[in-house]
mmCIF file of C-alpha atoms in Angstrom:
data_model
loop_
_atom_site.group_PDB
_atom_site.id
_atom_site.type_symbol
_atom_site.label_atom_id
_atom_site.label_comp_id
_atom_site.label_asym_id
_atom_site.label_seq_id
_atom_site.Cartn_x
_atom_site.Cartn_y
_atom_site.Cartn_z
ATOM 1 C CA UNK A 633 -2.880 8.594 23.770
ATOM 2 C CA UNK A 634 -1.671 9.477 20.260
ATOM 3 C CA UNK A 635 -2.478 12.832 18.667
ATOM 4 C CA UNK A 636 -4.195 11.029 15.799
ATOM 5 C CA UNK A 637 -6.379 7.922 16.129
ATOM 6 C CA UNK A 638 -8.883 5.965 14.041
ATOM 7 C CA UNK A 639 -12.351 5.519 15.532
ATOM 8 C CA UNK A 640 -15.374 4.133 13.670
ATOM 9 C CA UNK A 641 -14.076 5.193 10.259
ATOM 10 C CA UNK A 642 -13.016 8.676 11.423
ATOM 11 C CA UNK A 643 -9.556 10.065 11.888
ATOM 12 C CA UNK A 644 -9.628 11.901 15.191
ATOM 13 C CA UNK A 645 -7.248 14.630 16.311
ATOM 14 C CA UNK A 646 -6.860 14.489 20.086
ATOM 15 C CA UNK A 647 -10.260 12.791 20.325
ATOM 16 C CA UNK A 648 -12.116 15.136 17.946
ATOM 17 C CA UNK A 649 -13.457 13.712 14.670
ATOM 18 C CA UNK A 650 -11.791 15.551 11.772
ATOM 19 C CA UNK A 651 -11.620 13.289 8.675
ATOM 20 C CA UNK A 652 -14.363 10.892 7.587
ATOM 21 C CA UNK A 653 -12.434 8.070 5.896
ATOM 22 C CA UNK A 654 -15.608 6.039 5.375
ATOM 23 C CA UNK A 655 -16.740 8.693 2.861
ATOM 24 C CA UNK A 656 -13.583 8.127 0.772
ATOM 25 C CA UNK A 657 -12.376 5.269 -1.435
ATOM 26 C CA UNK A 658 -9.588 4.517 1.065
ATOM 27 C CA UNK A 659 -9.879 1.309 3.062
ATOM 28 C CA UNK A 660 -7.475 -0.457 5.382
ATOM 29 C CA UNK A 661 -5.386 0.583 8.343
ATOM 30 C CA UNK A 662 -2.384 1.372 6.129
ATOM 31 C CA UNK A 663 -4.428 3.991 4.262
ATOM 32 C CA UNK A 664 -5.673 5.439 7.553
ATOM 33 C CA UNK A 665 -2.078 5.788 8.774
ATOM 34 C CA UNK A 666 -1.039 7.435 5.495
ATOM 35 C CA UNK A 667 -3.958 9.861 5.705
ATOM 36 C CA UNK A 668 -3.053 10.715 9.317
ATOM 37 C CA UNK A 669 0.545 11.458 8.351
ATOM 38 C CA UNK A 670 -0.547 13.582 5.380
ATOM 39 C CA UNK A 671 -3.047 15.495 7.511
ATOM 40 C CA UNK A 672 -0.445 16.098 10.227
ATOM 41 C CA UNK A 673 1.995 17.477 7.647
ATOM 42 C CA UNK A 674 -0.673 19.659 6.021
ATOM 43 C CA UNK A 675 -1.836 20.951 9.415
ATOM 44 C CA UNK A 676 1.661 22.270 10.068
ATOM 45 C CA UNK A 677 1.142 24.532 7.038
ATOM 46 C CA UNK A 678 -2.304 25.708 8.118
ATOM 47 C CA UNK A 679 -4.397 23.431 5.923
ATOM 48 C CA UNK A 680 -7.797 22.803 7.549
ATOM 49 C CA UNK A 681 -9.509 19.450 8.066
ATOM 50 C CA UNK A 682 -12.368 20.267 5.660
ATOM 51 C CA UNK A 683 -9.833 20.918 2.894
ATOM 52 C CA UNK A 684 -8.130 17.590 3.608
ATOM 53 C CA UNK A 685 -11.523 15.849 3.590
ATOM 54 C CA UNK A 686 -12.294 17.341 0.178
ATOM 55 C CA UNK A 687 -8.901 16.320 -1.222
ATOM 56 C CA UNK A 688 -9.234 12.736 0.045
ATOM 57 C CA UNK A 689 -12.639 12.364 -1.624
ATOM 58 C CA UNK A 690 -10.866 12.594 -4.983
ATOM 59 C CA UNK A 691 -8.169 10.067 -4.128
ATOM 60 C CA UNK A 692 -8.431 6.363 -4.965
ATOM 61 C CA UNK A 693 -5.919 3.560 -4.481
ATOM 62 C CA UNK A 694 -4.527 1.860 -7.605
ATOM 63 C CA UNK A 695 -6.763 -0.727 -9.218
ATOM 64 C CA UNK A 696 -6.625 -4.251 -7.765
ATOM 65 C CA UNK A 697 -4.878 -3.105 -4.546
ATOM 66 C CA UNK A 698 -7.479 -3.045 -1.761
ATOM 67 C CA UNK A 699 -9.713 -1.173 -4.215
ATOM 68 C CA UNK A 700 -13.193 -0.414 -2.858
ATOM 69 C CA UNK A 701 -15.511 -1.576 -5.635
ATOM 70 C CA UNK A 702 -18.836 -0.775 -3.984
ATOM 71 C CA UNK A 703 -20.920 -0.921 -0.833
ATOM 72 C CA UNK A 704 -24.169 -2.903 -1.056
ATOM 73 C CA UNK A 705 -26.527 -3.527 1.863
ATOM 74 C CA UNK A 706 -23.802 -2.285 4.218
ATOM 75 C CA UNK A 707 -21.234 -4.767 2.857
ATOM 76 C CA UNK A 708 -18.024 -3.418 1.309
ATOM 77 C CA UNK A 709 -16.596 -5.252 -1.713
ATOM 78 C CA UNK A 710 -12.786 -4.965 -1.892
ATOM 79 C CA UNK A 711 -10.773 -5.968 -4.971
ATOM 80 C CA UNK A 712 -7.247 -7.007 -3.975
ATOM 81 C CA UNK A 713 -6.534 -9.175 -7.017
ATOM 82 C CA UNK A 714 -2.909 -7.967 -6.970
ATOM 83 C CA UNK A 715 -2.397 -10.201 -3.900
ATOM 84 C CA UNK A 716 -0.610 -13.065 -5.663
ATOM 85 C CA UNK A 717 1.384 -14.345 -2.655
ATOM 86 C CA UNK A 718 0.861 -15.061 1.040
ATOM 87 C CA UNK A 719 2.570 -11.882 2.257
ATOM 88 C CA UNK A 720 0.202 -9.702 0.222
ATOM 89 C CA UNK A 721 -2.816 -11.684 1.422
ATOM 90 C CA UNK A 722 -1.686 -11.416 5.046
ATOM 91 C CA UNK A 723 -1.157 -7.667 4.652
ATOM 92 C CA UNK A 724 -4.648 -7.254 3.216
ATOM 93 C CA UNK A 725 -6.169 -9.176 6.120
ATOM 94 C CA UNK A 726 -4.204 -7.154 8.690
ATOM 95 C CA UNK A 727 -5.312 -3.889 7.117
ATOM 96 C CA UNK A 728 -9.051 -4.499 7.468
ATOM 97 C CA UNK A 729 -11.018 -2.909 10.285
ATOM 98 C CA UNK A 730 -14.336 -4.698 9.640
ATOM 99 C CA UNK A 731 -15.241 -8.413 9.867
ATOM 100 C CA UNK A 732 -13.995 -10.139 6.699
ATOM 101 C CA UNK A 733 -15.431 -12.761 4.395
ATOM 102 C CA UNK A 734 -12.355 -13.799 2.420
ATOM 103 C CA UNK A 735 -12.372 -15.020 -1.180
ATOM 104 C CA UNK A 736 -9.075 -16.856 -1.753
ATOM 105 C CA UNK A 737 -7.678 -19.184 -4.405
ATOM 106 C CA UNK A 738 -6.288 -19.571 -7.894
ATOM 107 C CA UNK A 739 -3.305 -21.379 -9.364
ATOM 108 C CA UNK A 740 -1.319 -23.995 -7.470
ATOM 109 C CA UNK A 741 2.081 -22.475 -6.634
ATOM 110 C CA UNK A 742 3.099 -24.798 -3.791
ATOM 111 C CA UNK A 743 2.457 -22.192 -1.061
ATOM 112 C CA UNK A 744 1.783 -23.194 2.543
ATOM 113 C CA UNK A 745 -1.475 -21.510 3.559
ATOM 114 C CA UNK A 746 -1.378 -23.098 7.016
ATOM 115 C CA UNK A 747 0.684 -20.148 8.233
ATOM 116 C CA UNK A 748 -2.381 -17.937 7.731
ATOM 117 C CA UNK A 749 -4.596 -19.920 10.122
ATOM 118 C CA UNK A 750 -3.988 -17.666 13.179
ATOM 119 C CA UNK A 751 -4.634 -14.504 11.114
ATOM 120 C CA UNK A 752 -7.827 -15.933 9.628
ATOM 121 C CA UNK A 753 -9.052 -16.980 13.048
ATOM 122 C CA UNK A 754 -8.527 -13.410 14.273
ATOM 123 C CA UNK A 755 -9.974 -11.474 11.360
ATOM 124 C CA UNK A 756 -12.234 -13.649 9.188
ATOM 125 C CA UNK A 757 -15.835 -14.646 9.786
ATOM 126 C CA UNK A 758 -15.860 -16.896 6.721
ATOM 127 C CA UNK A 759 -13.733 -18.072 3.785
ATOM 128 C CA UNK A 760 -14.691 -19.067 0.254
ATOM 129 C CA UNK A 761 -12.039 -20.985 -1.710
ATOM 130 C CA UNK A 762 -11.950 -21.326 -5.499
ATOM 131 C CA UNK A 763 -9.687 -22.199 -8.413
ATOM 132 C CA UNK A 764 -7.094 -24.892 -8.975
ATOM 133 C CA UNK A 765 -6.103 -24.956 -5.293
ATOM 134 C CA UNK A 766 -9.647 -24.935 -3.897
ATOM 135 C CA UNK A 767 -9.535 -28.475 -2.528
ATOM 136 C CA UNK A 768 -6.073 -28.009 -1.006
ATOM 137 C CA UNK A 769 -7.166 -24.757 0.635
ATOM 138 C CA UNK A 770 -10.385 -26.325 1.894
ATOM 139 C CA UNK A 771 -8.379 -29.145 3.514
ATOM 140 C CA UNK A 772 -5.715 -26.786 4.932
ATOM 141 C CA UNK A 773 -8.327 -24.547 6.559
ATOM 142 C CA UNK A 774 -10.242 -27.350 8.284
ATOM 143 C CA UNK A 775 -8.571 -26.753 11.696
ATOM 144 C CA UNK A 776 -10.441 -23.412 11.960
ATOM 145 C CA UNK A 777 -13.635 -24.459 10.154
ATOM 146 C CA UNK A 778 -15.662 -24.753 13.362
ATOM 147 C CA UNK A 779 -15.246 -21.039 14.105
ATOM 148 C CA UNK A 780 -14.558 -19.744 10.575
ATOM 149 C CA UNK A 781 -16.795 -21.530 8.037
ATOM 150 C CA UNK A 782 -14.982 -22.581 4.843
ATOM 151 C CA UNK A 783 -16.935 -23.049 1.605
ATOM 152 C CA UNK A 784 -15.683 -24.307 -1.758
ATOM 153 C CA UNK A 785 -16.806 -22.676 -5.017
ATOM 154 C CA UNK A 786 -16.675 -23.930 -8.593
ATOM 155 C CA UNK A 787 -15.799 -20.547 -10.132
ATOM 156 C CA UNK A 788 -15.526 -16.857 -9.268
ATOM 157 C CA UNK A 789 -19.230 -16.141 -9.780
ATOM 158 C CA UNK A 790 -20.126 -18.958 -7.404
ATOM 159 C CA UNK A 791 -17.471 -17.774 -4.918
ATOM 160 C CA UNK A 792 -18.908 -14.262 -4.817
ATOM 161 C CA UNK A 793 -22.431 -15.593 -4.439
ATOM 162 C CA UNK A 794 -21.371 -17.712 -1.462
ATOM 163 C CA UNK A 795 -19.402 -14.838 0.069
ATOM 164 C CA UNK A 796 -22.430 -12.573 -0.216
ATOM 165 C CA UNK A 797 -24.554 -15.171 1.588
ATOM 166 C CA UNK A 798 -22.000 -15.207 4.460
ATOM 167 C CA UNK A 799 -21.670 -11.415 4.742
ATOM 168 C CA UNK A 800 -23.855 -9.120 6.818
ATOM 169 C CA UNK A 801 -24.260 -5.369 7.154
ATOM 170 C CA UNK A 802 -20.935 -3.999 8.472
ATOM 171 C CA UNK A 803 -18.785 -6.743 6.906
ATOM 172 C CA UNK A 804 -16.211 -6.660 4.116
ATOM 173 C CA UNK A 805 -15.983 -9.156 1.268
ATOM 174 C CA UNK A 806 -12.257 -9.220 0.603
ATOM 175 C CA UNK A 807 -11.185 -10.649 -2.754
ATOM 176 C CA UNK A 808 -7.523 -11.306 -1.994
ATOM 177 C CA UNK A 809 -6.594 -14.539 -3.817
ATOM 178 C CA UNK A 810 -3.121 -15.046 -2.343
ATOM 179 C CA UNK A 811 -1.810 -16.727 -5.489
ATOM 180 C CA UNK A 812 -1.595 -16.174 -9.237
ATOM 181 C CA UNK A 813 -4.558 -16.220 -11.584
ATOM 182 C CA UNK A 814 -3.243 -18.321 -14.465
ATOM 183 C CA UNK A 815 -5.589 -21.244 -13.813
ATOM 184 C CA UNK A 816 -8.558 -19.117 -14.914
ATOM 185 C CA UNK A 817 -7.314 -15.723 -16.166
ATOM 186 C CA UNK A 818 -4.485 -14.138 -18.153
ATOM 187 C CA UNK A 819 -3.290 -12.166 -15.130
ATOM 188 C CA UNK A 820 -4.354 -10.444 -11.897
ATOM 189 C CA UNK A 821 -5.693 -7.449 -13.861
ATOM 190 C CA UNK A 822 -8.180 -9.552 -15.836
ATOM 191 C CA UNK A 823 -9.113 -11.412 -12.649
ATOM 192 C CA UNK A 824 -9.664 -8.167 -10.747
ATOM 193 C CA UNK A 825 -11.666 -6.634 -13.597
ATOM 194 C CA UNK A 826 -13.879 -9.720 -13.631
ATOM 195 C CA UNK A 827 -14.433 -9.506 -9.858
ATOM 196 C CA UNK A 828 -15.314 -5.809 -10.168
ATOM 197 C CA UNK A 829 -17.788 -6.545 -12.952
ATOM 198 C CA UNK A 830 -19.636 -9.305 -11.121
ATOM 199 C CA UNK A 831 -19.644 -7.325 -7.856
ATOM 200 C CA UNK A 832 -21.217 -4.364 -9.659
ATOM 201 C CA UNK A 833 -23.766 -6.660 -11.271
#
């Protein structure tokens, strides 16, 4: 009943498709809501939908923050390496509008990933764990493993390969580690750059 809604990747104004978000670099419900608010404000000043569409095509989120790396065979690859805690990981999961294959893991920080089980059951079709906490994550996620398969990878290359095998046309591979990167990388930037490179390869 709202003036602005999101339907199949389009922002609709009173049911009419006006902004094609799927043609932009913006992913996630939070970006859709921001685009709706910006369009509503611009509309009040007479800015047309085609002008907003053109402007959004040139906008990209900051690197490593739900950054769309590419789309391959209908699968979107999202780099959210900045997600170094459970709140950021949960936010990334909540923001997705497509089925998710999650890549999660990294350094042991003593976090309790069990609190994510309900969210993963709702939004993930598969999980690949990696890094120093891979075994702990694998064990923690076993209660949902019957409905959400959980695989363990030896490194990031292996994790992406397994995630790609799980994903199908229309899915999202979400690289949102949920912890720091210091077991394998110098920081989340290096980790995210590495994910981007192997996804593009």
